[in-house]
Amino acid sequence: MSNTAAKETDMHLATGLVDSLVELLNGLLEGVAGLL
C-alpha cells in the first residue's frame, strides 16, 4: 500500500470518527434539552 493510499484511509477514518462524535454530542444535547 502506498503512502498516499494510507493517508487517504486515515483521513477517511478520521472523518468517520468526527461524524460519530458529532452525532453522539447531538444526541447528548437533545437528551439534556429534553430533561430541562
GROMACS .gro file of C-alpha atoms in nm:
model
   36
    1MET     CA    1   0.000   0.000   0.000
    2SER     CA    2   0.139   0.338  -0.099
    3ASN     CA    3   0.176   0.629   0.139
    4THR     CA    4  -0.094   0.828  -0.042
    5ALA     CA    5  -0.350   0.549  -0.006
    6ALA     CA    6  -0.265   0.511   0.362
    7LYS     CA    7  -0.311   0.885   0.417
    8GLU     CA    8  -0.646   0.880   0.237
    9THR     CA    9  -0.757   0.587   0.453
   10ASP     CA   10  -0.651   0.772   0.769
   11MET     CA   11  -0.843   1.081   0.656
   12HIS     CA   12  -1.148   0.867   0.583
   13LEU     CA   13  -1.131   0.706   0.927
   14ALA     CA   14  -1.078   1.042   1.096
   15THR     CA   15  -1.379   1.188   0.914
   16GLY     CA   16  -1.596   0.894   1.017
   17LEU     CA   17  -1.479   0.930   1.376
   18VAL     CA   18  -1.561   1.302   1.381
   19ASP     CA   19  -1.905   1.230   1.233
   20SER     CA   20  -1.970   0.973   1.505
   21LEU     CA   21  -1.861   1.214   1.779
   22VAL     CA   22  -2.083   1.489   1.640
   23GLU     CA   23  -2.381   1.253   1.631
   24LEU     CA   24  -2.307   1.144   1.987
   25LEU     CA   25  -2.283   1.505   2.108
   26ASN     CA   26  -2.606   1.596   1.929
   27GLY     CA   27  -2.779   1.302   2.097
   28LEU     CA   28  -2.649   1.408   2.439
   29LEU     CA   29  -2.756   1.768   2.384
   30GLU     CA   30  -3.104   1.658   2.279
   31GLY     CA   31  -3.125   1.435   2.587
   32VAL     CA   32  -3.020   1.719   2.816
   33ALA     CA   33  -3.260   1.960   2.645
   34GLY     CA   34  -3.538   1.706   2.697
   35LEU     CA   35  -3.464   1.694   3.069
   36LEU     CA   36  -3.466   2.071   3.112
   0.00000   0.00000   0.00000
